[in-house]
Amino acid sequence: MDSDSKTEAIKRAKVLMVGAGGIGCELLKTLALSGFQDIHIIDMDTIEVSNLNRQFLFRQSHVGQSKAKVARDAVLRFMPQICITPYHANVKDPEFNVDFFKKFNVILNGLDNLDARRHVNRLCLAAEVPLVESGTTGFLGQQVTVHIKGRTECYECQPKPTPKTYPVCTITSTPLKFVHCIVWAKDLLFAKLFGDRNQENDLFVHTGDGSDSGKPTDDIFERGLDEVPVQYGRKIYDHVFGYNIEVALANEETWKNRRRPRPIFLGDVLPEKLILQNGNLEKNCLTEDLSLSAMSSLGLNNPQEIWSLAENSRLFLEALRLFIERRGKDIGSLTFDKDDQLAVEFVTAAANIRASSFGIPLHSLFDAKGIAGNIVHAVATTNAIIAGLIVIEAIKVLEADFQNCRMTYCLEHPCQKMLLMPIEPFEANKSCYVCSETPLLLEVNTQTSTLRDFVDKIVKNKLGMSFPLIMQGATLIFEGGDDLEEDVAANYALNLDKVLTALPAPVTSGSMLTVEDLQQELSCHINIKHREEFDEEKEPDRMVLLGWTTRGKESQGVSNGDNTTAAIPAAPEAINKSEEVEVAAEISRTKRKLSEMSETTEDQETFQILPDTDANNSMGPQEVEDNDYDDDLMVLDGNPEASKKRRLQ
């Protein structure tokens, strides 16, 4: 295609951007300067102070406003002739359905979580619209991939491995690392105090003989009607950091080869006067961006400072007070959000107090937030590089120049003067349940597992369906959605707590379930195999999903390990720097070899880089234990360097 035709194709194109954060700001700017005239942006987030160091379209005055709308206004100031349509909304909202996606020539992703990526991938497949996916993790492992139905693999052709898990006893009784304390504070204590208290949780220390001697007769977490916040805070503090530790110490066997923890009671840390004052501070408790903050009311201004046990104790009490007095209506429905300043402060304080008890070094709020939110802080120049590569691939798609489309990885350490590694896209995985409709196999105890277990752990969590419809043969046994009639929804809800064999159409070994998501226009079949025994540590869900295979490998499970009451997500180990350089060299040589090869399937697979890490399990300088991501992070599907090394071996 000549330059005039290329220019015309760009001007005629209708482009949808999903995400207006780190990559999104750079991408919108690059699209506008490249001549694109009709651009639509979807982003549900608002601007935060922490975004301003790299998301250059935003300023201090924009804090709290819609990212999509402010990004549009900023670009129109220097490119007023183009049309930019912003949507301050969630891409999973019903209005963004298959018909909506069909309006566009290409979709460009700048997302930061696996769930939304899956959703967009499925809509693009259903609408038959090309998708350009992207991701960055600091300097390392950035990528741009092109997904075209019928020509290349889809985003989900390679299974995303489940996180490594920690046994619940490590989290509740014998933490060894600060990350264990973070997970305890976030997934157990925060959830118990501010989330659904009826949800299964384990905040009581077991004695080792199976008894719950640490569990009092009355619910210690229930706040009395006449109980003021400071009294309630002291009760919680003394119970979880003092009494529970004393109970744990009663089991001598546990501590034979471990360092014994130290019970901490509030009266031993803070004088009575300071405890009472903590609940009556008159200082401003709002940050610059008007977020509620216990730090502000206590005068703790430096999030990178490591606070003492006394300061963390005051922060714990103050954060709890502010939740009760200022956000009382939200208590009972809250979940931890790394963008919630008060939640981060509470979790940091609780984790540090627990760490002090177990002789683990304390951490700053900055570091604690990075661990709790799984944050790898972004690099603006990396985002700019990736945005440029996205636009290059988008133009190839618009020109129908599919044979020259490339997946491009950006290496942290340039090798032989090469920073970027382009390789040909892979063919679709024939065992992918999303684009190839291959049946899956679920090993499950059909006599003890309920339909709710199946819906929550497999259909929603593993398969990423939002509004599932589940059929056993011709019988509809469950349907989810906001548009159901009340009596219909209530009828399906009755099935949720029934074991699989007790459903109206019993699910037994040999049954086949059909699971659909009408919004995503996705359907898959799951064969059921009854299994009696499961490894409690490796398979805490008591369900294993099989049949979703990586090229050249045997079937592998894609379940195991998301129930935080039974096991806690853990982090992949960081790649050794010397290994990165070694693999980078191999990749560089591979790049040159690829250009010399014929376009056979065998040649492509010889140098295939298999995605290795979950979009919610990126590499970082610290250990990362959770599935939630900060806007700092645009996570990729896999680490090309580590995967390449394994493949070359």
PDB file of C-alpha atoms in Angstrom, residues 469-584:
ATOM      1  CA  LEU A 469     -25.707 -19.644  31.923  1.00  0.00           C
ATOM      2  CA  ILE A 470     -25.166 -23.297  32.894  1.00  0.00           C
ATOM      3  CA  MET A 471     -26.934 -26.262  31.321  1.00  0.00           C
ATOM      4  CA  GLN A 472     -26.847 -29.969  32.044  1.00  0.00           C
ATOM      5  CA  GLY A 473     -28.137 -31.554  28.876  1.00  0.00           C
ATOM      6  CA  ALA A 474     -31.355 -29.707  28.033  1.00  0.00           C
ATOM      7  CA  THR A 475     -31.912 -28.561  31.636  1.00  0.00           C
ATOM      8  CA  LEU A 476     -31.004 -25.008  32.600  1.00  0.00           C
ATOM      9  CA  ILE A 477     -29.640 -25.232  36.151  1.00  0.00           C
ATOM     10  CA  PHE A 478     -28.311 -21.692  36.639  1.00  0.00           C
ATOM     11  CA  GLU A 479     -28.413 -18.283  35.006  1.00  0.00           C
ATOM     12  CA  GLY A 480     -26.775 -15.093  36.251  1.00  0.00           C
ATOM     13  CA  GLY A 481     -27.570 -11.519  35.299  1.00  0.00           C
ATOM     14  CA  ASP A 482     -29.064  -8.273  36.519  1.00  0.00           C
ATOM     15  CA  ASP A 483     -32.053  -8.468  34.187  1.00  0.00           C
ATOM     16  CA  LEU A 484     -33.587 -11.660  35.593  1.00  0.00           C
ATOM     17  CA  GLU A 485     -37.051 -11.572  37.111  1.00  0.00           C
ATOM     18  CA  GLU A 486     -36.986 -11.809  40.910  1.00  0.00           C
ATOM     19  CA  ASP A 487     -38.807 -15.141  41.056  1.00  0.00           C
ATOM     20  CA  VAL A 488     -36.539 -16.617  38.376  1.00  0.00           C
ATOM     21  CA  ALA A 489     -33.388 -15.408  40.131  1.00  0.00           C
ATOM     22  CA  ALA A 490     -34.692 -16.773  43.446  1.00  0.00           C
ATOM     23  CA  ASN A 491     -35.392 -20.144  41.823  1.00  0.00           C
ATOM     24  CA  TYR A 492     -31.836 -20.388  40.488  1.00  0.00           C
ATOM     25  CA  ALA A 493     -30.462 -19.225  43.844  1.00  0.00           C
ATOM     26  CA  LEU A 494     -32.051 -22.278  45.467  1.00  0.00           C
ATOM     27  CA  ASN A 495     -29.765 -24.473  43.380  1.00  0.00           C
ATOM     28  CA  LEU A 496     -26.574 -22.703  44.416  1.00  0.00           C
ATOM     29  CA  ASP A 497     -26.179 -24.424  47.784  1.00  0.00           C
ATOM     30  CA  LYS A 498     -27.084 -27.877  46.501  1.00  0.00           C
ATOM     31  CA  VAL A 499     -24.303 -30.374  45.899  1.00  0.00           C
ATOM     32  CA  LEU A 500     -23.827 -31.239  42.242  1.00  0.00           C
ATOM     33  CA  THR A 501     -25.449 -34.654  42.512  1.00  0.00           C
ATOM     34  CA  ALA A 502     -28.587 -33.118  44.096  1.00  0.00           C
ATOM     35  CA  LEU A 503     -29.347 -30.648  41.302  1.00  0.00           C
ATOM     36  CA  PRO A 504     -32.603 -30.993  39.286  1.00  0.00           C
ATOM     37  CA  ALA A 505     -30.440 -32.547  36.566  1.00  0.00           C
ATOM     38  CA  PRO A 506     -27.841 -34.389  38.695  1.00  0.00           C
ATOM     39  CA  VAL A 507     -24.221 -33.728  37.788  1.00  0.00           C
ATOM     40  CA  THR A 508     -22.214 -36.921  38.191  1.00  0.00           C
ATOM     41  CA  SER A 509     -19.037 -38.425  36.780  1.00  0.00           C
ATOM     42  CA  GLY A 510     -19.410 -38.475  33.003  1.00  0.00           C
ATOM     43  CA  SER A 511     -21.814 -35.522  32.838  1.00  0.00           C
ATOM     44  CA  MET A 512     -21.155 -32.687  30.418  1.00  0.00           C
ATOM     45  CA  LEU A 513     -22.015 -29.125  31.397  1.00  0.00           C
ATOM     46  CA  THR A 514     -22.456 -26.356  28.853  1.00  0.00           C
ATOM     47  CA  VAL A 515     -21.453 -22.949  30.162  1.00  0.00           C
ATOM     48  CA  GLU A 516     -22.276 -19.781  28.239  1.00  0.00           C
ATOM     49  CA  ASP A 517     -21.851 -16.052  28.668  1.00  0.00           C
ATOM     50  CA  LEU A 518     -24.351 -14.284  26.453  1.00  0.00           C
ATOM     51  CA  GLN A 519     -22.673 -10.893  26.812  1.00  0.00           C
ATOM     52  CA  GLN A 520     -19.331 -12.275  25.644  1.00  0.00           C
ATOM     53  CA  GLU A 521     -21.026 -14.658  23.161  1.00  0.00           C
ATOM     54  CA  LEU A 522     -18.823 -17.409  24.537  1.00  0.00           C
ATOM     55  CA  SER A 523     -19.759 -21.029  25.072  1.00  0.00           C
ATOM     56  CA  CYS A 524     -17.704 -23.972  26.322  1.00  0.00           C
ATOM     57  CA  HIS A 525     -18.278 -27.562  27.384  1.00  0.00           C
ATOM     58  CA  ILE A 526     -16.960 -29.071  30.603  1.00  0.00           C
ATOM     59  CA  ASN A 527     -16.788 -32.824  31.138  1.00  0.00           C
ATOM     60  CA  ILE A 528     -17.152 -33.854  34.777  1.00  0.00           C
ATOM     61  CA  LYS A 529     -14.989 -36.482  36.453  1.00  0.00           C
ATOM     62  CA  HIS A 530     -15.732 -37.437  40.062  1.00  0.00           C
ATOM     63  CA  ARG A 531     -12.712 -37.445  42.351  1.00  0.00           C
ATOM     64  CA  GLU A 532     -12.675 -38.228  46.062  1.00  0.00           C
ATOM     65  CA  GLU A 533      -9.341 -36.946  47.377  1.00  0.00           C
ATOM     66  CA  PHE A 534      -7.512 -33.628  46.881  1.00  0.00           C
ATOM     67  CA  ASP A 535      -4.265 -32.206  48.199  1.00  0.00           C
ATOM     68  CA  GLU A 536      -5.394 -29.530  50.649  1.00  0.00           C
ATOM     69  CA  GLU A 537      -2.291 -27.394  50.122  1.00  0.00           C
ATOM     70  CA  LYS A 538      -1.910 -27.726  46.347  1.00  0.00           C
ATOM     71  CA  GLU A 539      -5.604 -28.027  45.501  1.00  0.00           C
ATOM     72  CA  PRO A 540      -7.456 -25.970  48.141  1.00  0.00           C
ATOM     73  CA  ASP A 541     -10.427 -25.360  45.841  1.00  0.00           C
ATOM     74  CA  ARG A 542     -10.976 -29.127  45.700  1.00  0.00           C
ATOM     75  CA  MET A 543     -11.499 -28.715  41.978  1.00  0.00           C
ATOM     76  CA  VAL A 544      -8.996 -29.088  39.139  1.00  0.00           C
ATOM     77  CA  LEU A 545      -9.729 -27.841  35.628  1.00  0.00           C
ATOM     78  CA  LEU A 546      -7.862 -29.749  32.914  1.00  0.00           C
ATOM     79  CA  GLY A 547      -7.636 -29.963  29.155  1.00  0.00           C
ATOM     80  CA  TRP A 548      -6.437 -26.444  28.458  1.00  0.00           C
ATOM     81  CA  THR A 549      -2.974 -27.209  27.125  1.00  0.00           C
ATOM     82  CA  THR A 550       0.107 -25.310  26.120  1.00  0.00           C
ATOM     83  CA  ARG A 551       1.669 -26.263  22.800  1.00  0.00           C
ATOM     84  CA  GLY A 552       3.814 -29.329  23.080  1.00  0.00           C
ATOM     85  CA  LYS A 553       2.810 -29.997  26.691  1.00  0.00           C
ATOM     86  CA  GLU A 554       0.479 -32.377  28.417  1.00  0.00           C
ATOM     87  CA  SER A 555      -2.779 -31.219  29.965  1.00  0.00           C
ATOM     88  CA  GLN A 556      -2.337 -29.048  32.973  1.00  0.00           C
ATOM     89  CA  GLY A 557      -4.617 -27.795  35.689  1.00  0.00           C
ATOM     90  CA  VAL A 558      -5.773 -24.219  35.643  1.00  0.00           C
ATOM     91  CA  SER A 559      -7.493 -24.214  39.003  1.00  0.00           C
ATOM     92  CA  ASN A 560      -5.978 -24.613  42.465  1.00  0.00           C
ATOM     93  CA  GLY A 561      -5.424 -21.859  44.890  1.00  0.00           C
ATOM     94  CA  ASP A 562      -7.676 -18.832  44.809  1.00  0.00           C
ATOM     95  CA  ASN A 563      -9.601 -19.356  48.044  1.00  0.00           C
ATOM     96  CA  THR A 564      -7.765 -17.130  50.491  1.00  0.00           C
ATOM     97  CA  THR A 565      -9.295 -18.863  53.483  1.00  0.00           C
ATOM     98  CA  ALA A 566      -7.504 -22.029  52.456  1.00  0.00           C
ATOM     99  CA  ALA A 567      -4.445 -20.718  50.694  1.00  0.00           C
ATOM    100  CA  ILE A 568      -2.954 -17.352  49.889  1.00  0.00           C
ATOM    101  CA  PRO A 569      -1.603 -16.208  46.488  1.00  0.00           C
ATOM    102  CA  ALA A 570       2.134 -15.919  46.397  1.00  0.00           C
ATOM    103  CA  ALA A 571       4.715 -14.366  44.136  1.00  0.00           C
ATOM    104  CA  PRO A 572       6.868 -15.727  41.370  1.00  0.00           C
ATOM    105  CA  GLU A 573      10.545 -15.518  42.114  1.00  0.00           C
ATOM    106  CA  ALA A 574      12.360 -12.673  40.399  1.00  0.00           C
ATOM    107  CA  ILE A 575      14.588 -13.680  37.516  1.00  0.00           C
ATOM    108  CA  ASN A 576      18.283 -13.591  38.236  1.00  0.00           C
ATOM    109  CA  LYS A 577      19.960 -10.715  36.413  1.00  0.00           C
ATOM    110  CA  SER A 578      22.655 -12.923  34.944  1.00  0.00           C
ATOM    111  CA  GLU A 579      19.959 -15.197  33.566  1.00  0.00           C
ATOM    112  CA  GLU A 580      18.231 -12.214  31.981  1.00  0.00           C
ATOM    113  CA  VAL A 581      21.380 -11.298  30.099  1.00  0.00           C
ATOM    114  CA  GLU A 582      21.999 -14.885  29.060  1.00  0.00           C
ATOM    115  CA  VAL A 583      18.472 -15.321  27.781  1.00  0.00           C
ATOM    116  CA  ALA A 584      18.483 -11.911  26.107  1.00  0.00           C
TER     117      ALA A 584
END
